[in-house]
Amino acid sequence: MSAPAVLRIGTRASALALWQARHVAALICAQRGAPAVQLVHIRTEGDAQSEVPLWKVGGRAFFTREIDRALLEGTADVAVHSLKDLPTELEHGLALAATLPRGDPRDVLVSRGGATLAALARGARIGTSSLRRCALLARSRPDAVLLELRGNVPTRIERLQRGDYDAIVLAAAGLARLGLERHVSEYLAPESFPPAVSQGVIGVCARAGDDATLHWLTPLDDPSTRLAVGAERSLLRRLEGGCQVPLGALARLGNGTLTLEACVCALDGSRYLSARGTAAATSAAGVAPQEAVALGARVAEELLARGAGELIAHERNARAVEAP
């Protein structure tokens, strides 16, 4: 198998996306005999519709679709994504070649005066673009005024600092990767503020069957992270039906057991459904990938049995009425 002369890495052009793409490029280049790499900047639908609330943009692939198309069309060889942006069903012909070791999965609060979520003034204006974060904020701070927040991470912080918001909620991993941890006012505990599925994980895709490229990507895969996101994405696949839902989930591996905790929350915070499940190792090799997938499906079924299907349907119908 001959190595390609250059591996072309498709990526968005935001600061965080470029950090992630360069990180993957460095990991590839660190391998003996690795080919040269080239970054290919690709504008996605999510970038083009930067002022539209995310829940109004159709589907779930609005930050990844154009990059994955470049793979299929042969204008890129590797795609680097924030895995939480990647649909649970990949385009036919693509493979999730590697899941890098997970960064901090938590959400963080960034406030103008450094106040924590509980200490924010009554009626504080909090910015977020996530249905999940909106729902959890409405549950924990029903007095807060929730405002739409789009743009890349530095832009969001700039808008906070100029007074457009009193606080914003972001992903801890993104701030850490950009060296912006100094802005964090509070790390939100996953027990009360469950993160998005796959939050903190960089996913690397390639064409299925492109062995010359997969040879350089497979060594980047972290087995523990792969198990955790396998459970989380299985849960999401069962619940979402192709649309965004106010869902939080986090799987963790410890002492040979994979534990998955998940919740679905009404957007006004009035209902909160949670479920938890575990998968133990059945051999010396540890928890098998298919057991992680089965765990996600079991926890999803438990949530559905508690009324998650009706809650999700209600929220979708409400958003359909509100949409222009």
Short mmCIF file of C-alpha atoms in Angstrom, two decimals:
data_model
loop_
_atom_site.label_atom_id
_atom_site.label_comp_id
_atom_site.label_asym_id
_atom_site.label_seq_id
_atom_site.Cartn_x
_atom_site.Cartn_y
_atom_site.Cartn_z
CA MET A 1 0.00 0.00 0.00
CA SER A 2 1.62 3.24 -1.13
CA ALA A 3 1.26 6.36 0.98
CA PRO A 4 -0.52 9.34 -0.64
CA ALA A 5 1.81 12.23 -1.49
CA VAL A 6 -0.44 14.68 0.39
CA LEU A 7 -3.39 14.14 2.72
CA ARG A 8 -5.95 16.92 2.26
CA ILE A 9 -7.81 17.69 5.50
CA GLY A 10 -11.22 19.33 5.06
CA THR A 11 -12.16 21.75 7.83
CA ARG A 12 -14.24 24.80 8.60
CA ALA A 13 -12.27 28.03 8.90
CA SER A 14 -13.29 29.04 12.45
CA ALA A 15 -10.54 29.36 15.06
CA LEU A 16 -11.67 26.23 16.89
CA ALA A 17 -12.11 24.15 13.73
CA LEU A 18 -8.63 25.16 12.53
CA TRP A 19 -7.11 24.28 15.93
CA GLN A 20 -8.70 20.83 15.70
CA ALA A 21 -7.60 20.27 12.10
CA ARG A 22 -4.03 21.34 12.88
CA HIS A 23 -4.02 19.06 15.91
CA VAL A 24 -5.01 16.08 13.74
CA ALA A 25 -2.44 17.11 11.13
CA ALA A 26 0.28 17.15 13.79
CA LEU A 27 -0.73 13.68 15.02
CA ILE A 28 -0.56 12.34 11.47
CA CYS A 29 2.81 13.96 10.77
CA ALA A 30 4.26 12.55 14.00
CA GLN A 31 4.01 9.03 12.57
CA ARG A 32 7.03 7.53 10.85
CA GLY A 33 6.86 7.91 7.07
CA ALA A 34 3.71 10.05 7.17
CA PRO A 35 2.72 12.02 4.07
CA ALA A 36 2.52 15.79 3.96
CA VAL A 37 -0.81 17.32 4.95
CA GLN A 38 -2.74 20.24 3.54
CA LEU A 39 -5.73 22.01 5.11
CA VAL A 40 -8.68 22.65 2.82
CA HIS A 41 -11.04 25.35 4.14
CA ILE A 42 -14.70 24.53 3.45
CA ARG A 43 -17.67 26.82 4.15
CA THR A 44 -20.67 24.95 5.55
CA GLU A 45 -24.37 25.77 5.69
CA GLY A 46 -23.99 26.54 9.40
CA ASP A 47 -21.34 29.13 8.56
CA ALA A 48 -23.44 30.67 5.77
CA GLN A 49 -26.51 30.99 8.04
CA SER A 50 -24.59 32.45 10.97
CA GLU A 51 -27.49 34.65 12.13
CA VAL A 52 -30.17 31.95 12.02
CA PRO A 53 -30.98 30.08 15.28
CA LEU A 54 -29.56 26.57 15.04
CA TRP A 55 -32.93 24.96 15.72
CA LYS A 56 -34.35 26.71 12.62
CA VAL A 57 -31.65 25.28 10.32
CA GLY A 58 -32.92 22.01 8.80
CA GLY A 59 -31.37 18.68 9.77
CA ARG A 60 -28.35 18.06 11.95
CA ALA A 61 -25.46 18.15 9.47
CA PHE A 62 -25.30 21.91 8.90
CA PHE A 63 -21.69 22.13 10.17
CA THR A 64 -20.48 18.93 8.49
CA ARG A 65 -22.42 18.19 5.29
CA GLU A 66 -20.26 20.16 2.86
CA ILE A 67 -17.03 18.78 4.33
CA ASP A 68 -18.29 15.21 4.06
CA ARG A 69 -19.36 15.87 0.48
CA ALA A 70 -15.80 16.96 -0.29
CA LEU A 71 -14.65 13.55 0.96
CA LEU A 72 -17.10 11.73 -1.27
CA GLU A 73 -16.21 13.90 -4.28
CA GLY A 74 -12.50 13.38 -3.74
CA THR A 75 -11.54 17.01 -3.10
CA ALA A 76 -10.52 16.13 0.48
CA ASP A 77 -9.19 12.92 2.01
CA VAL A 78 -9.83 13.54 5.71
CA ALA A 79 -12.60 15.43 7.52
CA VAL A 80 -12.12 16.80 11.02
CA HIS A 81 -15.27 17.56 13.01
CA SER A 82 -16.44 18.38 16.48
CA LEU A 83 -18.11 15.01 16.90
CA LYS A 84 -21.18 16.56 18.52
CA ASP A 85 -21.91 18.21 15.14
CA LEU A 86 -21.76 14.93 13.20
CA PRO A 87 -25.07 13.14 12.48
CA THR A 88 -25.48 9.71 14.04
CA GLU A 89 -25.96 8.24 10.56
CA LEU A 90 -22.96 8.99 8.35
CA GLU A 91 -23.26 9.52 4.61
CA HIS A 92 -22.98 6.25 2.70
CA GLY A 93 -19.36 5.65 1.79
CA LEU A 94 -17.87 7.41 4.83
CA ALA A 95 -16.33 5.99 7.99
CA LEU A 96 -15.66 7.48 11.42
CA ALA A 97 -11.98 6.57 11.33
CA ALA A 98 -10.91 7.97 14.70
CA THR A 99 -12.29 9.48 17.88
CA LEU A 100 -9.53 11.38 19.65
CA PRO A 101 -9.16 11.30 23.45
CA ARG A 102 -11.98 13.32 24.92
CA GLY A 103 -11.41 16.81 26.25
CA ASP A 104 -13.41 18.22 29.16
CA PRO A 105 -17.05 17.35 28.30
CA ARG A 106 -18.60 19.97 30.58
CA ASP A 107 -20.34 23.22 29.75
CA VAL A 108 -19.05 26.42 31.32
CA LEU A 109 -20.62 29.72 32.25
CA VAL A 110 -18.78 32.86 31.20
CA SER A 111 -20.20 35.97 32.86
CA ARG A 112 -19.22 39.61 32.64
CA GLY A 113 -18.53 40.01 36.35
CA GLY A 114 -17.36 36.47 37.04
CA ALA A 115 -20.61 35.50 38.80
CA THR A 116 -21.70 31.86 38.92
CA LEU A 117 -25.05 30.76 37.47
CA ALA A 118 -26.73 30.86 40.88
CA ALA A 119 -25.26 34.29 41.67
CA LEU A 120 -26.34 36.04 38.46
CA ALA A 121 -28.75 38.92 39.02
CA ARG A 122 -32.44 38.20 38.60
CA GLY A 123 -33.47 38.56 34.96
CA ALA A 124 -29.90 38.12 33.73
CA ARG A 125 -29.53 37.88 29.95
CA ILE A 126 -27.88 34.57 29.07
CA GLY A 127 -26.80 33.72 25.53
CA THR A 128 -26.78 30.26 23.96
CA SER A 129 -27.52 28.64 20.60
CA SER A 130 -28.41 25.22 22.03
CA LEU A 131 -31.88 23.85 22.76
CA ARG A 132 -30.36 21.64 25.45
CA ARG A 133 -28.70 24.57 27.18
CA CYS A 134 -31.90 26.63 26.92
CA ALA A 135 -33.90 23.87 28.59
CA LEU A 136 -31.38 23.32 31.39
CA LEU A 137 -31.03 27.06 31.99
CA ALA A 138 -34.82 27.43 32.16
CA ARG A 139 -34.87 24.64 34.74
CA SER A 140 -32.10 26.08 36.92
CA ARG A 141 -32.76 29.81 36.41
CA PRO A 142 -36.40 30.29 35.31
CA ASP A 143 -36.06 34.05 35.83
CA ALA A 144 -33.27 34.40 33.27
CA VAL A 145 -33.83 35.95 29.84
CA LEU A 146 -32.46 33.50 27.27
CA LEU A 147 -31.10 35.08 24.09
CA GLU A 148 -29.87 33.59 20.82
CA LEU A 149 -26.08 33.46 20.48
CA ARG A 150 -24.25 32.51 17.27
CA GLY A 151 -20.71 33.00 15.99
CA ASN A 152 -17.35 31.41 16.73
CA VAL A 153 -15.99 31.21 20.27
CA PRO A 154 -13.93 34.45 20.28
CA THR A 155 -16.85 36.36 18.73
CA ARG A 156 -19.22 35.09 21.41
CA ILE A 157 -16.87 36.25 24.15
CA GLU A 158 -16.49 39.66 22.46
CA ARG A 159 -20.28 40.07 22.35
CA LEU A 160 -20.46 39.26 26.05
CA GLN A 161 -17.73 41.76 26.90
CA ARG A 162 -19.40 44.58 24.97
CA GLY A 163 -22.59 44.09 26.96
CA ASP A 164 -24.91 42.17 24.64
CA TYR A 165 -25.30 39.53 27.38
CA ASP A 166 -24.72 39.19 31.11
CA ALA A 167 -23.47 35.62 30.67
CA ILE A 168 -23.05 32.97 27.98
CA VAL A 169 -22.72 29.18 28.08
CA LEU A 170 -19.98 27.48 26.07
CA ALA A 171 -18.20 24.13 25.89
CA ALA A 172 -15.21 23.81 28.22
CA ALA A 173 -13.17 21.89 25.64
CA GLY A 174 -13.43 24.64 23.03
CA LEU A 175 -12.20 27.30 25.45
CA ALA A 176 -9.34 25.07 26.60
CA ARG A 177 -8.21 24.35 23.03
CA LEU A 178 -8.13 28.07 22.23
CA GLY A 179 -6.35 28.98 25.46
CA LEU A 180 -9.34 30.95 26.75
CA GLU A 181 -9.93 29.18 30.09
CA ARG A 182 -9.26 32.46 31.91
CA HIS A 183 -12.75 33.60 30.92
CA VAL A 184 -14.52 30.72 32.72
CA SER A 185 -16.70 31.84 35.63
CA GLU A 186 -18.05 28.38 36.51
CA TYR A 187 -17.75 24.80 35.30
CA LEU A 188 -21.30 23.38 35.21
CA ALA A 189 -21.53 19.95 36.82
CA PRO A 190 -22.67 17.18 34.43
CA GLU A 191 -24.97 15.82 37.14
CA SER A 192 -27.17 18.93 36.92
CA PHE A 193 -26.14 20.20 33.48
CA PRO A 194 -25.53 17.14 31.27
CA PRO A 195 -23.44 17.95 28.17
CA ALA A 196 -24.31 17.37 24.54
CA VAL A 197 -23.72 13.92 23.05
CA SER A 198 -20.00 13.57 22.14
CA GLN A 199 -19.13 17.01 23.53
CA GLY A 200 -15.37 17.43 23.86
CA VAL A 201 -14.54 14.79 21.21
CA ILE A 202 -12.83 15.41 17.87
CA GLY A 203 -14.06 13.00 15.19
CA VAL A 204 -12.02 12.17 12.09
CA CYS A 205 -13.74 10.80 8.99
CA ALA A 206 -12.46 9.32 5.73
CA ARG A 207 -13.84 7.41 2.78
CA ALA A 208 -14.70 3.83 3.71
CA GLY A 209 -12.25 1.55 1.93
CA ASP A 210 -9.60 4.25 1.46
CA ASP A 211 -6.97 2.09 3.14
CA ALA A 212 -4.08 4.39 2.23
CA THR A 213 -5.68 7.19 4.27
CA LEU A 214 -7.18 5.04 7.03
CA HIS A 215 -3.68 3.66 7.70
CA TRP A 216 -2.71 7.07 9.14
CA LEU A 217 -5.98 7.71 10.99
CA THR A 218 -6.65 4.40 12.75
CA PRO A 219 -3.74 4.85 15.20
CA LEU A 220 -5.33 8.12 16.40
CA ASP A 221 -8.45 6.35 17.71
CA ASP A 222 -8.90 6.24 21.49
CA PRO A 223 -10.76 3.03 22.48
CA SER A 224 -12.24 4.45 25.70
CA THR A 225 -13.59 7.50 23.91
CA ARG A 226 -14.94 5.32 21.09
CA LEU A 227 -16.90 3.25 23.63
CA ALA A 228 -18.32 6.30 25.40
CA VAL A 229 -19.46 8.08 22.24
CA GLY A 230 -20.74 4.78 20.84
CA ALA A 231 -23.20 4.61 23.76
CA GLU A 232 -24.11 8.31 23.56
CA ARG A 233 -24.65 8.33 19.80
CA SER A 234 -26.73 5.15 20.01
CA LEU A 235 -28.98 6.87 22.56
CA LEU A 236 -29.29 9.96 20.35
CA ARG A 237 -30.00 7.87 17.24
CA ARG A 238 -32.96 6.25 18.98
CA LEU A 239 -34.42 9.52 20.28
CA GLU A 240 -33.75 12.27 17.77
CA GLY A 241 -35.43 11.17 14.53
CA GLY A 242 -33.11 13.48 12.61
CA CYS A 243 -33.95 16.63 14.56
CA GLN A 244 -32.41 18.52 17.43
CA VAL A 245 -33.79 17.57 20.83
CA PRO A 246 -33.15 19.05 24.32
CA LEU A 247 -31.06 16.02 25.32
CA GLY A 248 -27.99 15.74 27.54
CA ALA A 249 -25.89 12.60 27.93
CA LEU A 250 -22.51 11.52 29.23
CA ALA A 251 -20.92 8.06 29.22
CA ARG A 252 -17.88 7.30 31.36
CA LEU A 253 -15.67 4.23 31.59
CA GLY A 254 -14.29 3.22 34.98
CA ASN A 255 -13.26 -0.02 36.66
CA GLY A 256 -14.28 -2.06 33.65
CA THR A 257 -17.82 -0.64 33.58
CA LEU A 258 -19.32 1.83 31.12
CA THR A 259 -21.92 4.11 32.73
CA LEU A 260 -24.33 6.25 30.72
CA GLU A 261 -26.47 9.00 32.22
CA ALA A 262 -28.93 10.97 30.10
CA CYS A 263 -31.78 13.43 30.37
CA VAL A 264 -34.47 15.06 28.27
CA CYS A 265 -35.75 18.44 29.44
CA ALA A 266 -38.67 20.58 28.33
CA LEU A 267 -37.57 23.92 26.87
CA ASP A 268 -39.36 25.81 29.65
CA GLY A 269 -37.70 23.59 32.27
CA SER A 270 -41.04 22.29 33.54
CA ARG A 271 -40.28 18.60 32.92
CA TYR A 272 -36.99 16.78 33.38
CA LEU A 273 -36.66 13.08 32.64
CA SER A 274 -33.47 11.18 33.42
CA ALA A 275 -32.19 7.63 33.08
CA ARG A 276 -29.01 5.73 33.84
CA GLY A 277 -27.56 2.41 32.74
CA THR A 278 -24.34 0.42 32.84
CA ALA A 279 -22.52 -2.15 30.73
CA ALA A 280 -19.90 -4.33 32.39
CA ALA A 281 -17.01 -6.06 30.67
CA THR A 282 -17.85 -9.61 29.62
CA SER A 283 -14.26 -10.61 28.83
CA ALA A 284 -10.67 -9.64 29.54
CA ALA A 285 -10.85 -7.35 26.53
CA GLY A 286 -13.27 -5.05 28.39
CA VAL A 287 -16.61 -3.64 27.29
CA ALA A 288 -17.24 -4.54 23.65
CA PRO A 289 -18.33 -1.84 21.17
CA GLN A 290 -21.64 -3.61 20.53
CA GLU A 291 -22.33 -3.60 24.28
CA ALA A 292 -21.83 0.18 24.35
CA VAL A 293 -24.30 0.58 21.48
CA ALA A 294 -26.78 -1.68 23.26
CA LEU A 295 -26.38 0.39 26.44
CA GLY A 296 -27.31 3.56 24.58
CA ALA A 297 -30.41 1.89 23.17
CA ARG A 298 -31.46 0.61 26.62
CA VAL A 299 -31.16 4.01 28.25
CA ALA A 300 -33.09 5.56 25.35
CA GLU A 301 -35.88 3.02 25.82
CA GLU A 302 -36.01 3.83 29.53
CA LEU A 303 -36.38 7.53 28.72
CA LEU A 304 -39.11 6.75 26.21
CA ALA A 305 -40.93 4.62 28.80
CA ARG A 306 -40.90 7.63 31.13
CA GLY A 307 -42.47 9.90 28.51
CA ALA A 308 -39.50 11.29 26.57
CA GLY A 309 -41.20 10.62 23.21
CA GLU A 310 -44.21 12.75 24.09
CA LEU A 311 -42.02 15.50 25.54
CA ILE A 312 -39.81 15.62 22.41
CA ALA A 313 -42.84 15.59 20.10
CA HIS A 314 -44.41 18.46 22.05
CA GLU A 315 -41.24 20.56 21.78
CA ARG A 316 -40.93 19.87 18.05
CA ASN A 317 -44.54 20.84 17.42
CA ALA A 318 -44.13 24.02 19.43
CA ARG A 319 -41.04 25.01 17.42
CA ALA A 320 -42.82 24.24 14.15
CA VAL A 321 -45.55 26.74 15.09
CA GLU A 322 -42.95 29.39 16.02
CA ALA A 323 -40.79 28.91 12.90
CA PRO A 324 -41.25 31.45 10.08
#
